[in-house]
mmCIF file of C-alpha atoms in Angstrom:
data_model
loop_
_atom_site.group_PDB
_atom_site.id
_atom_site.type_symbol
_atom_site.label_atom_id
_atom_site.label_comp_id
_atom_site.label_asym_id
_atom_site.label_seq_id
_atom_site.Cartn_x
_atom_site.Cartn_y
_atom_site.Cartn_z
ATOM 1 C CA MET A 27 0.084 0.021 0.084
ATOM 2 C CA ILE A 28 1.458 3.369 -1.027
ATOM 3 C CA ALA A 29 1.964 6.207 1.234
ATOM 4 C CA ILE A 30 -0.967 8.279 -0.016
ATOM 5 C CA LEU A 31 -3.459 5.595 0.802
ATOM 6 C CA GLN A 32 -1.849 4.998 4.276
ATOM 7 C CA ALA A 33 -2.239 8.631 5.094
ATOM 8 C CA ILE A 34 -5.839 8.745 3.889
ATOM 9 C CA PHE A 35 -6.878 5.592 5.764
ATOM 10 C CA GLY A 36 -4.774 6.653 8.958
ATOM 11 C CA GLY A 37 -6.642 10.117 8.704
ATOM 12 C CA ILE A 38 -10.032 8.450 8.661
ATOM 13 C CA ALA A 39 -9.200 6.197 11.635
ATOM 14 C CA LEU A 40 -7.768 9.288 13.700
ATOM 15 C CA LEU A 41 -10.824 11.300 12.786
ATOM 16 C CA GLY A 42 -13.185 8.392 14.033
ATOM 17 C CA ALA A 43 -11.117 8.190 17.220
ATOM 18 C CA ILE A 44 -11.226 11.887 18.022
ATOM 19 C CA ALA A 45 -15.038 11.917 17.048
ATOM 20 C CA ALA A 46 -15.798 9.056 19.360
ATOM 21 C CA SER A 47 -13.886 10.386 22.245
ATOM 22 C CA LEU A 48 -15.057 14.077 22.142
ATOM 23 C CA SER A 49 -18.831 13.514 21.355
ATOM 24 C CA LYS A 50 -21.533 13.517 24.193
ATOM 25 C CA SER A 51 -24.168 11.401 22.767
ATOM 26 C CA SER A 52 -23.932 7.647 22.859
ATOM 27 C CA TYR A 53 -25.168 7.445 19.240
ATOM 28 C CA ASP A 54 -22.531 9.817 18.069
ATOM 29 C CA LYS A 55 -19.923 7.692 19.970
ATOM 30 C CA LEU A 56 -21.073 4.477 18.162
ATOM 31 C CA ILE A 57 -21.031 6.300 14.715
ATOM 32 C CA GLY A 58 -17.416 7.358 15.446
ATOM 33 C CA ILE A 59 -16.577 3.683 16.332
ATOM 34 C CA GLY A 60 -17.973 2.818 12.948
ATOM 35 C CA LEU A 61 -15.735 5.358 11.362
ATOM 36 C CA LEU A 62 -12.715 3.959 13.256
ATOM 37 C CA THR A 63 -13.516 0.475 11.926
ATOM 38 C CA GLY A 64 -13.650 1.726 8.430
ATOM 39 C CA GLY A 65 -10.284 3.201 8.746
ATOM 40 C CA VAL A 66 -8.630 0.122 10.475
ATOM 41 C CA ILE A 67 -10.060 -2.646 7.894
ATOM 42 C CA PRO A 68 -7.871 -1.620 4.952
ATOM 43 C CA PHE A 69 -4.689 -1.775 6.945
ATOM 44 C CA VAL A 70 -5.612 -5.436 7.886
ATOM 45 C CA ALA A 71 -6.582 -6.211 4.165
ATOM 46 C CA ALA A 72 -3.335 -4.557 2.841
ATOM 47 C CA ARG A 73 -1.058 -6.874 4.873
ATOM 48 C CA GLY A 74 -2.825 -9.970 3.351
ATOM 49 C CA TYR A 75 -4.775 -11.162 6.458
ATOM 50 C CA LEU A 76 -7.997 -11.364 4.603
ATOM 51 C CA ASP A 77 -9.720 -13.877 6.951
ATOM 52 C CA VAL A 78 -8.843 -11.574 9.948
ATOM 53 C CA ALA A 79 -10.565 -8.755 7.979
ATOM 54 C CA ILE A 80 -13.605 -10.904 7.480
ATOM 55 C CA ALA A 81 -13.714 -11.924 11.194
ATOM 56 C CA VAL A 82 -13.265 -8.302 12.353
ATOM 57 C CA SER A 83 -15.818 -6.811 10.088
ATOM 58 C CA LEU A 84 -18.415 -9.384 11.114
ATOM 59 C CA LEU A 85 -17.629 -9.261 14.941
ATOM 60 C CA VAL A 86 -17.600 -5.432 15.333
ATOM 61 C CA PRO A 87 -21.282 -4.825 14.290
ATOM 62 C CA VAL A 88 -22.267 -7.591 16.853
ATOM 63 C CA THR A 89 -20.438 -5.556 19.601
ATOM 64 C CA THR A 90 -22.253 -2.394 18.451
ATOM 65 C CA ILE A 91 -25.626 -4.112 18.600
ATOM 66 C CA ILE A 92 -24.891 -5.605 22.066
ATOM 67 C CA ILE A 93 -23.919 -2.123 23.267
ATOM 68 C CA LEU A 94 -27.241 -0.593 21.716
ATOM 69 C CA GLN A 95 -29.252 -2.722 23.979
ATOM 70 C CA VAL A 96 -28.242 -0.647 27.122
ATOM 71 C CA THR A 97 -28.284 2.870 25.466
ATOM 72 C CA GLY A 98 -31.388 4.689 26.614
ATOM 73 C CA PRO A 99 -33.742 6.607 24.326
ATOM 74 C CA GLU A 100 -32.339 9.765 22.794
ATOM 75 C CA GLU A 101 -33.482 12.838 24.684
ATOM 76 C CA GLU A 102 -35.205 15.622 22.482
ATOM 77 C CA ARG A 103 -32.931 18.385 21.454
ATOM 78 C CA MET B 29 8.733 1.768 12.386
ATOM 79 C CA ASN B 30 5.901 1.404 9.954
ATOM 80 C CA ALA B 31 2.672 3.290 9.663
ATOM 81 C CA GLU B 32 0.372 0.708 11.548
ATOM 82 C CA PHE B 33 2.550 0.768 14.644
ATOM 83 C CA LEU B 34 2.646 4.620 14.826
ATOM 84 C CA LEU B 35 -1.141 4.826 13.990
ATOM 85 C CA GLY B 36 -1.724 2.106 16.611
ATOM 86 C CA LEU B 37 0.215 3.989 19.212
ATOM 87 C CA ALA B 38 -1.640 7.367 18.572
ATOM 88 C CA ILE B 39 -5.090 5.620 18.768
ATOM 89 C CA LEU B 40 -4.207 3.739 21.880
ATOM 90 C CA ALA B 41 -3.055 7.105 23.583
ATOM 91 C CA ILE B 42 -6.299 8.869 22.533
ATOM 92 C CA GLY B 43 -8.580 5.914 23.732
ATOM 93 C CA THR B 44 -6.752 5.555 26.963
ATOM 94 C CA ALA B 45 -7.186 9.294 27.835
ATOM 95 C CA ALA B 46 -10.795 9.197 26.563
ATOM 96 C CA THR B 47 -11.444 6.075 28.876
ATOM 97 C CA ALA B 48 -9.803 7.503 31.973
ATOM 98 C CA PHE B 49 -11.269 10.843 31.784
ATOM 99 C CA PRO B 50 -14.489 10.632 30.029
ATOM 100 C CA GLY B 51 -16.830 13.583 29.225
ATOM 101 C CA GLU B 52 -19.716 12.404 31.292
ATOM 102 C CA LYS B 53 -18.970 9.949 34.038
ATOM 103 C CA THR B 54 -21.284 7.064 33.350
ATOM 104 C CA TYR B 55 -20.607 3.500 32.821
ATOM 105 C CA LEU B 56 -21.911 3.493 29.294
ATOM 106 C CA ALA B 57 -19.592 6.273 28.007
ATOM 107 C CA ARG B 58 -16.652 4.528 29.541
ATOM 108 C CA LEU B 59 -17.735 1.153 27.915
ATOM 109 C CA ILE B 60 -18.152 2.894 24.646
ATOM 110 C CA ASN B 61 -14.726 4.608 25.004
ATOM 111 C CA LEU B 62 -13.088 1.251 25.831
ATOM 112 C CA GLU B 63 -13.648 0.172 22.195
ATOM 113 C CA ILE B 64 -11.175 2.829 20.916
ATOM 114 C CA PRO B 65 -7.925 1.570 22.808
ATOM 115 C CA SER B 66 -8.845 -1.968 21.712
ATOM 116 C CA PHE B 67 -8.604 -0.911 18.156
ATOM 117 C CA GLY B 68 -5.238 0.759 18.917
ATOM 118 C CA LEU B 69 -3.875 -2.468 20.436
ATOM 119 C CA PHE B 70 -5.264 -4.291 17.255
ATOM 120 C CA LEU B 71 -3.250 -2.310 15.000
ATOM 121 C CA ILE B 72 -0.144 -2.672 17.148
ATOM 122 C CA MET B 73 -0.713 -6.519 17.079
ATOM 123 C CA LEU B 74 -0.997 -6.269 13.382
ATOM 124 C CA ALA B 75 2.345 -4.394 12.934
ATOM 125 C CA PHE B 76 3.976 -7.396 14.717
ATOM 126 C CA ASP B 77 2.296 -10.005 12.442
ATOM 127 C CA GLU B 78 0.567 -11.962 15.181
ATOM 128 C CA MET B 79 -2.378 -13.511 13.358
ATOM 129 C CA LEU B 80 -3.715 -15.780 16.144
ATOM 130 C CA ALA B 81 -3.391 -12.983 18.632
ATOM 131 C CA LEU B 82 -5.621 -10.807 16.292
ATOM 132 C CA LEU B 83 -8.270 -13.429 16.084
ATOM 133 C CA THR B 84 -8.322 -14.180 19.913
ATOM 134 C CA PHE B 85 -8.367 -10.537 20.879
ATOM 135 C CA VAL B 86 -11.335 -9.593 18.748
ATOM 136 C CA GLY B 87 -13.390 -12.560 20.000
ATOM 137 C CA VAL B 88 -12.475 -11.867 23.680
ATOM 138 C CA THR B 89 -13.357 -8.238 23.239
ATOM 139 C CA ALA B 90 -16.868 -9.051 21.838
ATOM 140 C CA ILE B 91 -17.526 -11.457 24.750
ATOM 141 C CA SER B 92 -16.256 -9.173 27.513
ATOM 142 C CA THR B 93 -18.466 -6.424 26.060
ATOM 143 C CA PHE B 94 -21.410 -8.697 26.314
ATOM 144 C CA ILE B 95 -20.760 -9.513 29.947
ATOM 145 C CA PHE B 96 -20.281 -5.915 30.703
ATOM 146 C CA VAL B 97 -23.532 -5.156 29.147
ATOM 147 C CA ARG B 98 -25.337 -7.863 31.154
ATOM 148 C CA ILE B 99 -23.797 -6.480 34.312
ATOM 149 C CA MET B 100 -25.002 -3.061 33.635
ATOM 150 C CA GLU B 101 -28.585 -4.273 32.897
ATOM 151 C CA ARG B 102 -28.663 -6.177 36.220
ATOM 152 C CA ARG B 103 -27.426 -3.122 38.228
ATOM 153 C CA ASP B 104 -30.207 -1.042 36.398
ATOM 154 C CA ASP B 105 -28.439 2.267 36.588
ATOM 155 C CA ARG B 106 -26.720 3.651 33.605
ATOM 156 C CA MET C 28 6.912 6.251 -7.227
ATOM 157 C CA GLU C 29 6.392 5.001 -10.716
ATOM 158 C CA GLY C 30 3.219 2.983 -10.301
ATOM 159 C CA ILE C 31 0.985 5.682 -9.202
ATOM 160 C CA GLU C 32 -0.853 5.827 -12.513
ATOM 161 C CA GLY C 33 -2.432 2.356 -11.938
ATOM 162 C CA GLN C 34 -3.599 3.366 -8.529
ATOM 163 C CA ILE C 35 -5.934 6.207 -9.642
ATOM 164 C CA PRO C 36 -9.189 4.351 -8.875
ATOM 165 C CA LEU C 37 -7.930 3.413 -5.527
ATOM 166 C CA ILE C 38 -7.046 6.921 -4.655
ATOM 167 C CA LEU C 39 -10.309 8.096 -5.979
ATOM 168 C CA THR C 40 -12.467 5.751 -3.707
ATOM 169 C CA ALA C 41 -10.085 6.517 -0.594
ATOM 170 C CA GLY C 42 -10.627 10.275 -1.324
ATOM 171 C CA ILE C 43 -14.519 9.798 -1.344
ATOM 172 C CA GLY C 44 -14.062 7.932 2.083
ATOM 173 C CA LEU C 45 -12.087 10.708 3.391
ATOM 174 C CA TYR C 46 -14.668 13.341 2.338
ATOM 175 C CA ALA C 47 -17.456 11.315 3.947
ATOM 176 C CA ALA C 48 -15.315 11.056 7.141
ATOM 177 C CA ILE C 49 -14.990 14.861 7.224
ATOM 178 C CA ARG C 50 -18.689 15.197 6.533
ATOM 179 C CA ILE C 51 -19.472 12.875 9.542
ATOM 180 C CA VAL C 52 -17.322 14.832 11.890
ATOM 181 C CA ALA C 53 -18.516 18.196 10.800
ATOM 182 C CA GLU C 54 -22.168 17.371 10.858
ATOM 183 C CA ARG C 55 -24.160 18.434 14.099
ATOM 184 C CA ARG C 56 -27.246 16.330 13.881
ATOM 185 C CA THR C 57 -27.089 12.590 14.463
ATOM 186 C CA LEU C 58 -29.513 11.656 11.737
ATOM 187 C CA ARG C 59 -27.667 13.512 9.193
ATOM 188 C CA LYS C 60 -24.476 11.635 9.967
ATOM 189 C CA LEU C 61 -25.898 8.195 8.982
ATOM 190 C CA PRO C 62 -26.123 8.567 5.158
ATOM 191 C CA TYR C 63 -22.542 9.530 5.191
ATOM 192 C CA LEU C 64 -21.480 6.453 7.267
ATOM 193 C CA ASN C 65 -23.139 4.656 4.436
ATOM 194 C CA VAL C 66 -21.105 6.540 1.895
ATOM 195 C CA LEU C 67 -17.976 5.728 4.006
ATOM 196 C CA SER C 68 -18.909 1.794 3.814
ATOM 197 C CA PHE C 69 -19.284 2.039 0.031
ATOM 198 C CA ALA C 70 -15.879 3.657 -0.339
ATOM 199 C CA VAL C 71 -14.118 1.306 1.945
ATOM 200 C CA ALA C 72 -15.557 -1.894 0.619
ATOM 201 C CA ALA C 73 -14.511 -0.678 -2.866
ATOM 202 C CA SER C 74 -10.994 0.150 -1.612
ATOM 203 C CA VAL C 75 -10.704 -3.305 -0.025
ATOM 204 C CA ALA C 76 -11.832 -5.032 -3.201
ATOM 205 C CA LEU C 77 -9.341 -2.868 -5.401
ATOM 206 C CA LEU C 78 -6.375 -3.143 -2.977
ATOM 207 C CA ILE C 79 -5.447 -6.736 -3.255
ATOM 208 C CA PRO C 80 -5.800 -9.010 -6.412
ATOM 209 C CA HIS C 81 -6.923 -12.169 -4.569
ATOM 210 C CA PRO C 82 -10.375 -13.889 -4.533
ATOM 211 C CA LEU C 83 -10.778 -13.789 -0.954
ATOM 212 C CA ALA C 84 -10.586 -9.897 -1.235
ATOM 213 C CA LEU C 85 -14.116 -10.028 -2.679
ATOM 214 C CA ALA C 86 -15.306 -11.980 0.313
ATOM 215 C CA ALA C 87 -13.677 -9.557 2.715
ATOM 216 C CA ALA C 88 -15.350 -6.614 0.938
ATOM 217 C CA ALA C 89 -18.618 -8.265 0.894
ATOM 218 C CA ALA C 90 -18.407 -9.124 4.775
ATOM 219 C CA TYR C 91 -17.391 -5.575 5.477
ATOM 220 C CA PHE C 92 -20.272 -4.079 3.390
ATOM 221 C CA VAL C 93 -22.765 -6.408 5.026
ATOM 222 C CA GLY C 94 -21.500 -5.612 8.591
ATOM 223 C CA SER C 95 -21.301 -1.818 8.132
ATOM 224 C CA THR C 96 -24.702 -1.654 6.620
ATOM 225 C CA LEU C 97 -26.230 -3.865 9.559
ATOM 226 C CA GLU C 98 -24.418 -1.528 12.055
ATOM 227 C CA SER C 99 -25.685 1.743 10.701
ATOM 228 C CA ASN C 100 -29.208 0.339 10.198
ATOM 229 C CA ALA C 101 -29.133 -0.814 13.902
ATOM 230 C CA ILE C 102 -27.924 2.728 15.124
ATOM 231 C CA ALA C 103 -30.774 4.327 13.058
ATOM 232 C CA SER C 104 -33.477 1.884 14.411
ATOM 233 C CA ALA C 105 -32.477 2.229 18.026
ATOM 234 C CA TYR C 106 -32.204 6.128 17.533
ATOM 235 C CA ALA C 107 -35.860 6.060 16.141
ATOM 236 C CA GLY C 108 -37.068 4.326 19.201
ATOM 237 C CA GLY C 109 -36.370 0.667 18.575
ATOM 238 C CA PRO C 110 -38.907 -2.158 17.879
ATOM 239 C CA GLU C 111 -40.341 -2.459 21.339
ATOM 240 C CA ARG C 112 -41.309 1.307 21.947
ATOM 241 C CA GLN C 113 -43.863 1.723 19.235
#
């Protein structure tokens, strides 16, 4: 993977980490986790671990759905 | 010193700071912020080519999140 | 860096992903963020499929696409009230 693509996907992952850590709402935090996942998956695929990429991309939404069971209803803003 | 290792260190630092000092001090915010350093540690394991560690770590993270959610439902305060 | 002419579609899809990520971070309302999360999943799935010339890369791209669509739909459904609070 060339350096431009590493910079782009690294930027996506860093934007996701910062957005997930700084936002107040639980739903915004979960959207930030999804953004972070989208930045991490191409690094896994570019090193050749395609089965690890399949496992991660199927297990992370399961974790998100488990966390969504305990988030309360969104307050009206 | 490749790109995955440096990116993993940066995400691990951000996520650890966000988990230790969350914006609002609830268990749910800490649980969601705990996902961020797990991805940082995942990238560091990827930089050292540990494939079995990657698969085991992702599976155990999902199971431990499930256990934490069950505990938070049983305590019934968020 | 002589092979950059063959990498133009990959750079284009990654650029679309970066644009969607910036729009997600810059947007204020939660429901406006979810379509751009879908755009990001399109772009990342295309990038994974273009990144490695291997048959299993198609399966990885399909798995990421299914997982990300499921995740964003679950967030939208829980935000709208969930199936049990109707």
